[in-house]
XYZ file of C-alpha atoms in Angstrom:
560
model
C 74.082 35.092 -108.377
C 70.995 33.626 -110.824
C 68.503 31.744 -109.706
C 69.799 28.389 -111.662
C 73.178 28.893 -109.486
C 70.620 28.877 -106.082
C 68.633 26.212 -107.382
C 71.455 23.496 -108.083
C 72.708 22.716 -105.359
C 69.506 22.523 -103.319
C 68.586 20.567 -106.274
C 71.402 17.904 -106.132
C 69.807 17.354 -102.751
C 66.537 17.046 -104.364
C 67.671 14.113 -106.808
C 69.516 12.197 -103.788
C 65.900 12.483 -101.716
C 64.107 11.298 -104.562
C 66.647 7.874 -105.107
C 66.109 6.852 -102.529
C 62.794 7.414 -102.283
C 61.849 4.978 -105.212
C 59.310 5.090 -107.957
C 56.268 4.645 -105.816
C 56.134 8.595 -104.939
C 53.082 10.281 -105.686
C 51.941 14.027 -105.219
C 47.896 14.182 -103.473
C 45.766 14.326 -106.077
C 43.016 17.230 -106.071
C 40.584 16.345 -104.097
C 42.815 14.821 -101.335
C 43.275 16.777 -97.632
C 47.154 17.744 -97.951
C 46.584 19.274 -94.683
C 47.706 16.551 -92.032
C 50.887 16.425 -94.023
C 51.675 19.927 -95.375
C 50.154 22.062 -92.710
C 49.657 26.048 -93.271
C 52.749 26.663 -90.921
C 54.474 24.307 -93.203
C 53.612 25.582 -96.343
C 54.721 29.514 -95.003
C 58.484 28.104 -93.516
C 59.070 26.915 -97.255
C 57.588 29.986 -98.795
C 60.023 31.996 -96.255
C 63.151 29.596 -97.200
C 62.304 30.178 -101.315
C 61.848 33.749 -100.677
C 65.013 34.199 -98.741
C 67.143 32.991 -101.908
C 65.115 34.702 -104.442
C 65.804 38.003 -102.454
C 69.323 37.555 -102.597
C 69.107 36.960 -106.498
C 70.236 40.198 -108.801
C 67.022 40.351 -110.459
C 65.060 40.344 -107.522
C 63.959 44.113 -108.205
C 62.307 45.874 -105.094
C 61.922 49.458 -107.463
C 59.176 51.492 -105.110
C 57.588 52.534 -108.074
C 55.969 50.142 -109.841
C 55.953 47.687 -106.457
C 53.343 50.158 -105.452
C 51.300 49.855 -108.249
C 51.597 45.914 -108.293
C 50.832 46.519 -104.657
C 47.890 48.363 -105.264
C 46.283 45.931 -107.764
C 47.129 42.691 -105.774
C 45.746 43.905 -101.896
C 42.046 44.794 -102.942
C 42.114 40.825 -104.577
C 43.297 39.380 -101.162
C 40.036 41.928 -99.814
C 38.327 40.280 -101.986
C 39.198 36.773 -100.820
C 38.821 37.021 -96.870
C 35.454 38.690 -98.063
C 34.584 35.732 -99.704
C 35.690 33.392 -97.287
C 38.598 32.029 -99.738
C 41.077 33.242 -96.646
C 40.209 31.576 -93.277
C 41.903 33.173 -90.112
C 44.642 30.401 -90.001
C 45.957 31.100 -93.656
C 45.478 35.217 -93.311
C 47.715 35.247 -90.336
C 49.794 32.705 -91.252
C 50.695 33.564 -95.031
C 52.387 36.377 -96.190
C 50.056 37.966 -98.999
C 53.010 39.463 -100.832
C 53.244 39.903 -104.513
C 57.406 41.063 -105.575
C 59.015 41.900 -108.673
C 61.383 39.754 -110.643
C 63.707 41.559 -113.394
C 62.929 39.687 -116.348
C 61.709 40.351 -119.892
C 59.397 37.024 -120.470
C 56.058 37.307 -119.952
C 55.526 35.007 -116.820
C 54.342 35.128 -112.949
C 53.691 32.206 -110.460
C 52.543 31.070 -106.837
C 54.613 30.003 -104.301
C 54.125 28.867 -101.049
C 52.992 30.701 -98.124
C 51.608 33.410 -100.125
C 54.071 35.026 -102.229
C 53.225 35.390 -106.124
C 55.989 37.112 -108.306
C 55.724 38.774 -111.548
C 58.106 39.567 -114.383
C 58.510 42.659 -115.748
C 57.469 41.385 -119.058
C 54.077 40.731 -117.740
C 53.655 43.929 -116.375
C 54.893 45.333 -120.068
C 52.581 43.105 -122.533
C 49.270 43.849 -120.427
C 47.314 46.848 -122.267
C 45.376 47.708 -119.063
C 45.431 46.994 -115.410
C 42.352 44.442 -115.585
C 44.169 41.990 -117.921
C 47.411 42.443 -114.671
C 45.166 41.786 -112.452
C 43.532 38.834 -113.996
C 46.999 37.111 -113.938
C 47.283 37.997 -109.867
C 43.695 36.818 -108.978
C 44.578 33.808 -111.178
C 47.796 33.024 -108.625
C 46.209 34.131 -105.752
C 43.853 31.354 -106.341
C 46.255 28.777 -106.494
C 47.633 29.969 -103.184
C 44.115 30.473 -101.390
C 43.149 26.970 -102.758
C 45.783 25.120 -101.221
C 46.640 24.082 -104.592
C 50.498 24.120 -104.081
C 50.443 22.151 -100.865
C 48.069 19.486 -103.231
C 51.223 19.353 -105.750
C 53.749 18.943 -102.498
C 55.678 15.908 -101.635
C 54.253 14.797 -98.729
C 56.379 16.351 -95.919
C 57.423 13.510 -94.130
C 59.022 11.730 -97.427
C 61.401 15.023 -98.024
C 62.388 17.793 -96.176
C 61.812 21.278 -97.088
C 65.050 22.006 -98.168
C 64.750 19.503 -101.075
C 61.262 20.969 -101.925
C 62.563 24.550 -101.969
C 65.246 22.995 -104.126
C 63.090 22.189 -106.518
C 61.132 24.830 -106.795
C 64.066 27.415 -107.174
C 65.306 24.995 -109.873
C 61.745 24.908 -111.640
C 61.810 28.851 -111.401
C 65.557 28.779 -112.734
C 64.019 26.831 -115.678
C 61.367 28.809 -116.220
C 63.473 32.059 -116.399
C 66.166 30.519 -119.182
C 65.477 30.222 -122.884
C 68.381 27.565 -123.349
C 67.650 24.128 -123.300
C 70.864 22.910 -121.948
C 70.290 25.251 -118.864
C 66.964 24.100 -118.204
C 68.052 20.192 -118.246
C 70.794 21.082 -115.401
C 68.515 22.805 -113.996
C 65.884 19.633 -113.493
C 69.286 17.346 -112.500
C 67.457 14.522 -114.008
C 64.774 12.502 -114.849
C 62.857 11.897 -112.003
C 63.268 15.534 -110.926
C 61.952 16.601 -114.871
C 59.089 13.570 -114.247
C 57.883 15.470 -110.910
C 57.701 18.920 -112.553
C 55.048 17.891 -114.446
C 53.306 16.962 -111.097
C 54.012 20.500 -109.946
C 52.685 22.390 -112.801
C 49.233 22.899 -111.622
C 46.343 20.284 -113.447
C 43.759 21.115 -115.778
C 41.213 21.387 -112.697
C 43.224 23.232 -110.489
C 43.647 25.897 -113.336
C 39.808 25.785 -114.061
C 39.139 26.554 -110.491
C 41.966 29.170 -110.341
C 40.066 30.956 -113.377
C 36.765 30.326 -111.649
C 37.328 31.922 -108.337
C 39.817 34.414 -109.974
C 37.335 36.114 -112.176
C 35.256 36.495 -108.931
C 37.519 37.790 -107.366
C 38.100 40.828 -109.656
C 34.637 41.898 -109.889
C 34.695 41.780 -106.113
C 37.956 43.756 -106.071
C 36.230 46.669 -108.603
C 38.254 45.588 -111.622
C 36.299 44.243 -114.872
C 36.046 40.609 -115.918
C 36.758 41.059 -119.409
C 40.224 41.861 -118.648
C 40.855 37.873 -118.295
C 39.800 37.052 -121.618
C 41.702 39.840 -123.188
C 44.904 38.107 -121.177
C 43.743 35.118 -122.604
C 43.508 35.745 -126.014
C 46.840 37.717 -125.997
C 48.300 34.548 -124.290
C 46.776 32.140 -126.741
C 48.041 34.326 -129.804
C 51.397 34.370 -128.230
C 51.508 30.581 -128.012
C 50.016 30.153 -131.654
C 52.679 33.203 -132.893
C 55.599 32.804 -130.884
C 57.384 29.595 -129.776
C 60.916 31.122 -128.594
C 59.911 30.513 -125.064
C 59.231 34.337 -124.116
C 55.779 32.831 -122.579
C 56.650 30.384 -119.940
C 53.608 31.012 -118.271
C 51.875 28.764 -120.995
C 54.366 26.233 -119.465
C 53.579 26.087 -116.028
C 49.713 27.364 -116.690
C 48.385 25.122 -120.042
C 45.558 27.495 -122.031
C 43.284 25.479 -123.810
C 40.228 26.030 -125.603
C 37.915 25.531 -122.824
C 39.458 27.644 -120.640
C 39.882 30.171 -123.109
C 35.462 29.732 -124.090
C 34.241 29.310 -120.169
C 36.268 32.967 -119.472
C 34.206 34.459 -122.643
C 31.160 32.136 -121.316
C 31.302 33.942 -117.957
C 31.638 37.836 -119.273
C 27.660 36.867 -121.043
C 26.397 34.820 -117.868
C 25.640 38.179 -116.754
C 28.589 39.411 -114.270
C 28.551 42.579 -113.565
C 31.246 44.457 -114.644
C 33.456 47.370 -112.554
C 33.716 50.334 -114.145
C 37.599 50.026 -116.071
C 40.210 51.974 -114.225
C 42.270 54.950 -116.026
C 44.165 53.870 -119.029
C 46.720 56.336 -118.178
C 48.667 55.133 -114.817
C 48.742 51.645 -116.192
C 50.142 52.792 -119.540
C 53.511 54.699 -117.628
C 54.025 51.655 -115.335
C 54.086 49.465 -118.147
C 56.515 51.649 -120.044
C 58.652 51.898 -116.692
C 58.801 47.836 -116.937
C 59.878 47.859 -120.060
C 62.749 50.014 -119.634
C 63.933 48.610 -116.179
C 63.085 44.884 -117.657
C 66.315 45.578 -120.092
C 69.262 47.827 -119.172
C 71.323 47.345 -122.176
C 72.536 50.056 -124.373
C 70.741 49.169 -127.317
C 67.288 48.296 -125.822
C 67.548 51.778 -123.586
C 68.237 54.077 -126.753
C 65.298 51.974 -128.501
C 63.043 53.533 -125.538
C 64.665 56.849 -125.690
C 63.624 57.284 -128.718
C 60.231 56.403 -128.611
C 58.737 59.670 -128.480
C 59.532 60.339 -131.978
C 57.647 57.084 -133.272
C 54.595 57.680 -131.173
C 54.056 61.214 -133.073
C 50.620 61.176 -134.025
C 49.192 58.566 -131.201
C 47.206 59.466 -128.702
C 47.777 61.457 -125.490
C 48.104 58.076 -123.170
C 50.451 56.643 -125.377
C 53.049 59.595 -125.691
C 53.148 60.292 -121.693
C 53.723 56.409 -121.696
C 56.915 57.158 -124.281
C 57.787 60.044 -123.104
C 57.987 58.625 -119.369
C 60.155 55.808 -120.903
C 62.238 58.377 -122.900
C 63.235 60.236 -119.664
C 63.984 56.850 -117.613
C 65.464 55.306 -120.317
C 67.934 58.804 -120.745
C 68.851 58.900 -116.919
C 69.807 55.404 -117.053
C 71.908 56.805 -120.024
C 73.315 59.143 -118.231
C 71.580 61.964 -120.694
C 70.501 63.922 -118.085
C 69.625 66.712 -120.295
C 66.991 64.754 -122.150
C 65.872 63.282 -119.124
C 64.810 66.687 -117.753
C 63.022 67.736 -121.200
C 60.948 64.294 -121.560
C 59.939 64.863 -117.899
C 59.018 68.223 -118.241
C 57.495 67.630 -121.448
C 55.240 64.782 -120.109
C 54.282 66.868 -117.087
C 53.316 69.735 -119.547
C 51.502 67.116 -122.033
C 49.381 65.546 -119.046
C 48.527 69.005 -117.595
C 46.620 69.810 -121.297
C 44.175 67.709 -120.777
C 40.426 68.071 -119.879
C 40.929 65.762 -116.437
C 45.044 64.930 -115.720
C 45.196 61.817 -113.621
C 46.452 63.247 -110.449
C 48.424 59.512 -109.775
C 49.791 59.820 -112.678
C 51.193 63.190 -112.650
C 52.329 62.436 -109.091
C 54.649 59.513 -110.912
C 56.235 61.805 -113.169
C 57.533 64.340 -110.546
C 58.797 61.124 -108.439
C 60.678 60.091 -111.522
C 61.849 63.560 -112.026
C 63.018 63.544 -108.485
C 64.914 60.239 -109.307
C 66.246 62.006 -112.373
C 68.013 64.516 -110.488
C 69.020 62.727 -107.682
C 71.027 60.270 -110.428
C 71.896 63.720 -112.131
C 73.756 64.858 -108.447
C 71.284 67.819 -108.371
C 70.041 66.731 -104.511
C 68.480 69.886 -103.611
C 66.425 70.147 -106.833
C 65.258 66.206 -105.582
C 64.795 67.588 -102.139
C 62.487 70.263 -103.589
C 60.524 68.071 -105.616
C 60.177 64.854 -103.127
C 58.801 68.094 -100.935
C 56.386 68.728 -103.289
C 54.783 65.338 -103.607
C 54.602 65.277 -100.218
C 52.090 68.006 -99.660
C 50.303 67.329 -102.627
C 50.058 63.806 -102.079
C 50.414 63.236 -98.482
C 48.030 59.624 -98.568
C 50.100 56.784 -95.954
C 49.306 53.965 -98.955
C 51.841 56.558 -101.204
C 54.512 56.755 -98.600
C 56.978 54.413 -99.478
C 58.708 55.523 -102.394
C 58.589 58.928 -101.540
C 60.643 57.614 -98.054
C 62.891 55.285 -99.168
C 63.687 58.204 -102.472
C 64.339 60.700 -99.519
C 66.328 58.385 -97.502
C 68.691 57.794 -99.860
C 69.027 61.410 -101.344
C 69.759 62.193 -97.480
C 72.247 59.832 -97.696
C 73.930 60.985 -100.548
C 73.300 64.710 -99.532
C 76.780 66.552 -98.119
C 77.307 69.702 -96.270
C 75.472 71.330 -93.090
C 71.778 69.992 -94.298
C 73.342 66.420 -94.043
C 72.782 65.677 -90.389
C 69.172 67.282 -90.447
C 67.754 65.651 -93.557
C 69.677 62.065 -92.112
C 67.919 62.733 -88.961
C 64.554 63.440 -90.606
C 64.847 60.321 -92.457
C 65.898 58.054 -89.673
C 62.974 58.550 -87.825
C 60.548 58.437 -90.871
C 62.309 55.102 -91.636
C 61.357 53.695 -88.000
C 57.959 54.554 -87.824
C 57.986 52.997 -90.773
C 59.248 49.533 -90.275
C 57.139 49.467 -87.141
C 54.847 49.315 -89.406
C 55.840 47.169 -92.388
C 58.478 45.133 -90.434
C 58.906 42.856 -93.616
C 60.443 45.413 -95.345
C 63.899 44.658 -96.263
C 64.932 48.123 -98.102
C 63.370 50.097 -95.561
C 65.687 47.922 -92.928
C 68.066 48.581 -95.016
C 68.023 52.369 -95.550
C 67.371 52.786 -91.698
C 70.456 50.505 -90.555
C 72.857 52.652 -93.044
C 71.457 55.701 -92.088
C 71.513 55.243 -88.652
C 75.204 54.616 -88.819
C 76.202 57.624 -91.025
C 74.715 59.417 -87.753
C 76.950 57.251 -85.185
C 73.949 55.274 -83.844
C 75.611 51.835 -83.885
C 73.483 50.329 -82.228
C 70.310 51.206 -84.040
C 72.292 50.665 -87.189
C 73.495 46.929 -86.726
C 70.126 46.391 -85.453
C 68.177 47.449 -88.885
C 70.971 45.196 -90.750
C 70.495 42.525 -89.302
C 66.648 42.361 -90.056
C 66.874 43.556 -93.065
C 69.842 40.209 -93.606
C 67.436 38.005 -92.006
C 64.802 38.914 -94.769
C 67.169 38.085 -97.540
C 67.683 34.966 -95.955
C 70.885 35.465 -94.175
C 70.228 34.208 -90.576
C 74.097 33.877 -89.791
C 74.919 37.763 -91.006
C 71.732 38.607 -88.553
C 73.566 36.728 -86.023
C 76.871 38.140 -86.689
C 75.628 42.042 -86.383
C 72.826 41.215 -83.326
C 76.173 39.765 -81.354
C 78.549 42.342 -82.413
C 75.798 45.105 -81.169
C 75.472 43.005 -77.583
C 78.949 43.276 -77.101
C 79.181 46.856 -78.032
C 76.298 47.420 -75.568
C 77.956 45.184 -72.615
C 81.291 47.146 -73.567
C 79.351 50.485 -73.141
C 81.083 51.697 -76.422
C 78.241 52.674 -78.132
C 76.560 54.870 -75.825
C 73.392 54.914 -73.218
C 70.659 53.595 -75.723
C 69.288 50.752 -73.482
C 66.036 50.284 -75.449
C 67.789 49.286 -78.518
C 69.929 47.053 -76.469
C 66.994 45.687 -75.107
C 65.525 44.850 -78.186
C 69.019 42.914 -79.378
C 69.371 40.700 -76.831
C 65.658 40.010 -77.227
C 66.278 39.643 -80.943
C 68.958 37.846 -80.754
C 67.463 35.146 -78.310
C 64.533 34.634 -80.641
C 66.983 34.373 -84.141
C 69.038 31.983 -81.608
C 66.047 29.770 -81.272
C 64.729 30.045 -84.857
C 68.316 28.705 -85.663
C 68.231 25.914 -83.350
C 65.124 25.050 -84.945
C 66.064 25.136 -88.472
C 68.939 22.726 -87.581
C 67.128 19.883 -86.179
C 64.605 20.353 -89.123
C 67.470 19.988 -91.238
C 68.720 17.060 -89.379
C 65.870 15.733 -89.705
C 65.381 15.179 -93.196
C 66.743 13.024 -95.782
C 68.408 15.508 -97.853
C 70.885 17.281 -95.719
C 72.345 16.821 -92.316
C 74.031 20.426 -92.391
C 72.909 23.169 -90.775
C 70.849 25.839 -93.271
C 73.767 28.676 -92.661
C 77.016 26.920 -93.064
C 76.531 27.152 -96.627
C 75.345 30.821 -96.400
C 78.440 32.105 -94.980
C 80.707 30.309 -97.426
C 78.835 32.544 -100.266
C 78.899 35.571 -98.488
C 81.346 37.956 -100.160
C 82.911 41.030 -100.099
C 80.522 42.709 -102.492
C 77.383 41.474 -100.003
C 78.468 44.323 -97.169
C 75.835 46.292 -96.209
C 74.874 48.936 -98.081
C 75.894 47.205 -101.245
C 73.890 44.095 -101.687
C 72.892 44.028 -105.432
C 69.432 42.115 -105.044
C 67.635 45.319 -103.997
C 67.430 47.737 -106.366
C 66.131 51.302 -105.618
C 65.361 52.842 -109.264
C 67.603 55.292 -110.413
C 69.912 55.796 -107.192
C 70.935 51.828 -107.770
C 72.186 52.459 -111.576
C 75.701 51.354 -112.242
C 78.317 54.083 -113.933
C 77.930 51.701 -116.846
C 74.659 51.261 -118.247
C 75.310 48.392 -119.891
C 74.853 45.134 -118.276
């Protein structure tokens, strides 16, 4: 399922709201308080509802790889903002702060409500260095600390959320197509296509997004300049290249004086951070360019891209040959994966200094190689490795979720003991990060390979309440009450406890959802009787194809 098949119908709800509505609609200008109508708790219910069909889109890519590293550019920015006072204490509770992945090879990333700002992969593979990344993020944050979304909103009491969220998803769906005939059923309309323009944001809100965002990245320890190099790249792009691989430029207009008060600012004095390594930027980007396009043709072209970088420098051929091994395990070559691994690992070690993060990414993707290659205890031995060499808690997660998985896969008498291992990893871990739908995920299957039923329909059901499922959470917290009440799935009264709690609360929030929904103009149904229609074989836990976990996700077919 695409985001343009999520976004029409929602839409078609969207169009009725707005005929009957009448011309005389108008979004707050900037300037105006949005607050009495579209209040923070507002704004972070619609973020949730967008979120919760975007997850359940194929190209929603949660890859623990370079999700880390977006991770670890985006969190020091929201520092940076609560330092400066950009965050007050209802927003930073209230919002999310969550930056996700979206499998796509245009060069685009946006704000939406509540706090979530996704990226493409073809962002993440045009920037040159992490500044110029993280000029884009402290650009969006912005527009999310600002209030500038709930500015653009209809007011809340002339449409319900679900037609908002609608819209949105249908704006995104647009944004994401380079066909003209799927954009315009995408917009349903005229007066839907006349209120996009509203929502892309207005020439102030973007100055004051560029404002506050470069101070942000000085304040986060990342250099200034790295916003007019991502400006001049973008303003080449829109001068050079008009086949709509930039809708950023759509939704984010770059004119001249933006492009001369971001130059303006690097001479007003600003100090700049000292630029991070070249290198661990370089091998994410060339990891987004290979997952950004699994076809045959575009994985051979990165296969083979150690033999056109002959003669570059050292950066740039661990960059190819990291894409040449991911590129030739998605290929199946596992061969040539091992040897462009190895010979990256080898290539790095030469140097004067290697970049321990980045040599650290190379054995996780030769971990990933193997596991995709069958060879579990060689990924055993290696995800061991990066464990004691890099045991920091802010480096965790791939290394659990890549060990949770080979466990899974893993067969034999270590089975039980490396399933157990990674069971209870994966709890302390959610207790931790309880937004984590993988991690739910991972814990809920792994749980049941053990026999823990109860544990495992547990985990599924919050990890299907994250992906927006609130009937399949239902469905699994119910069926694990009545195994409890039955006493057919064993003596574990805590986790029975914490059903029927869970399942009183989900109750409620469904309740509530309902008369919100019967409530507004659009749509008198409740939010899950749709839901369940679309659920489908293929959605069973386990398989759900809008999480991807690297290599262990690949299809037998590379080809898409």
């Amino acid at each position: 399922m695409t985001l343009a098949a999520l976004a029409l119908p929602l839409q078609g709800l969207r169009a009725q709201t707005l005929a009957t509505e009448g011309p005389g609609v108008r979004l707050p200008a900037l300037g105006e308080s949005a607050a009495e109508d579209f209040t923070v708790g507002t704004e972070r219910r619609l973020g949730d509802q967008i979120m919760g069909e975007i997850r359940r889109d194929p190209d929603y890519m949660d890859d623990p790889v370079l999700l880390e590293y977006l991770q670890s550019l985006f969190r020091p920015l929201v520092d940076a903002a609560r330092q400066r006072g950009d965050i007050d204490v209802d927003t930073g509770n209230q919002f999310a702060w969550e930056a996700f992945l979206v499998r796509d090879r245009t060069v685009n990333a946006f704000a939406l409500p509540g706090g979530f700002v996704g990226v493409h992969l073809g962002l993440i593979a045009m920037t040159a260095t992490r500044d110029e990344l993280a000029s884009v993020l402290a650009h969006e944050l912005t527009h999310v600390t600002q209030r500038h979304i709930a500015r653009g909103m209809v007011n809340q009491q002339r449409a319900s959320l679900l037609g908002v969220a609608g819209l949105i998803l249908a704006l995104l769906a647009a944004s994401r197509s380079n066909n003209p005939d799927m954009a315009q059923a995408a917009m349903m309309g005229s007066q839907a296509a006349a209120i996009q323009g509203q929502l892309n944001f207005s020439r102030d809100m973007e100055r004051e997004a560029d404002r506050v965002g470069f101070a942000l990245l000085g304040r986060a320890g990342f250099d200034g300049a790295g916003m007019a190099a991502m400006f001049d790249k973008l303003d080449a792009a829109n001068r050079l290249n008009d086949s709509g691989a930039f809708p950023y430029l759509r939704s984010h207009p770059l004119t001249l004086e933006r492009i001369s008060e971001a130059r303006l600012r690097l001479q007003g004095g600003a100090a700049a951070a000292s630029p991070g390594s070249p290198w661990l930027h370089a091998v994410m980007a060339a990891r987004a360019r290979v997952l950004m396009d699994s076809s045959v043709q575009a994985l051979r072209k990165q296969q083979d891209l150690p033999a056109i970088r002959v003669g570059h420098g050292a950066v740039e051929r661990v960059a190819a040959l990291y894409a040449s091994a991911l590129a030739s395990s998605l290929l199946h070559d596992h061969a040539l994966a091992e040897q462009r691994s190895r010979e990256a690992r080898e290539l790095l070690a030469a140097q004067p200094a290697p970049d321990a993060a980045v040599m650290r990414s190379l054995w996780l993707l030769d971990a990933e190689s193997r596991m995709a290659a069958g060879d579990l205890a060689g990924a055993f031995k290696v995800l061991g490795q990066v464990q004691t060499q890099w045991p920091a808690p802010e480096q965790a997660r791939p290394l659990l979720l890549l060990r949770a998985h080979a466990a899974l896969l893993q067969m034999g008498e270590r089975r039980e003991p490396e399933l157990r291992q990674s069971t209870e990893a994966l709890q302390t871990w959610v207790a931790g990060h309880p937004r984590d739908a993988m991690a739910w995920l991972l814990l809920g299957n792994s749980a049941q390979a053990l026999g823990l039923q109860l544990r495992g329909l547990r985990a599924h059901a919050e990890s299907r309440l994250l992906v927006g499922d609130l009937t399949g959470a239902l469905d699994r917290l119910r069926t694990g009450r009545t195994l409890a009440r039955k006493g057919s799935a064993g003596q574990d009264f805590i986790e029975a406890s914490i059903i029927e709690s869970r399942l009183r609360e989900l109750e409620t929030l469904r309740r509530q959802l309902a008369a919100e929904a019967r409530g507004g103009r659009a749509s008198g149904r409740e939010p899950d009787q749709d839901r369940e229609s679309e659920r489908s074989p293929d959605d069973a836990d386990g398989k759900r194809p809008s999480l991807q976990l690297g290599l262990a996700e690949v299809p037998s077919k590379p080809d898409r």
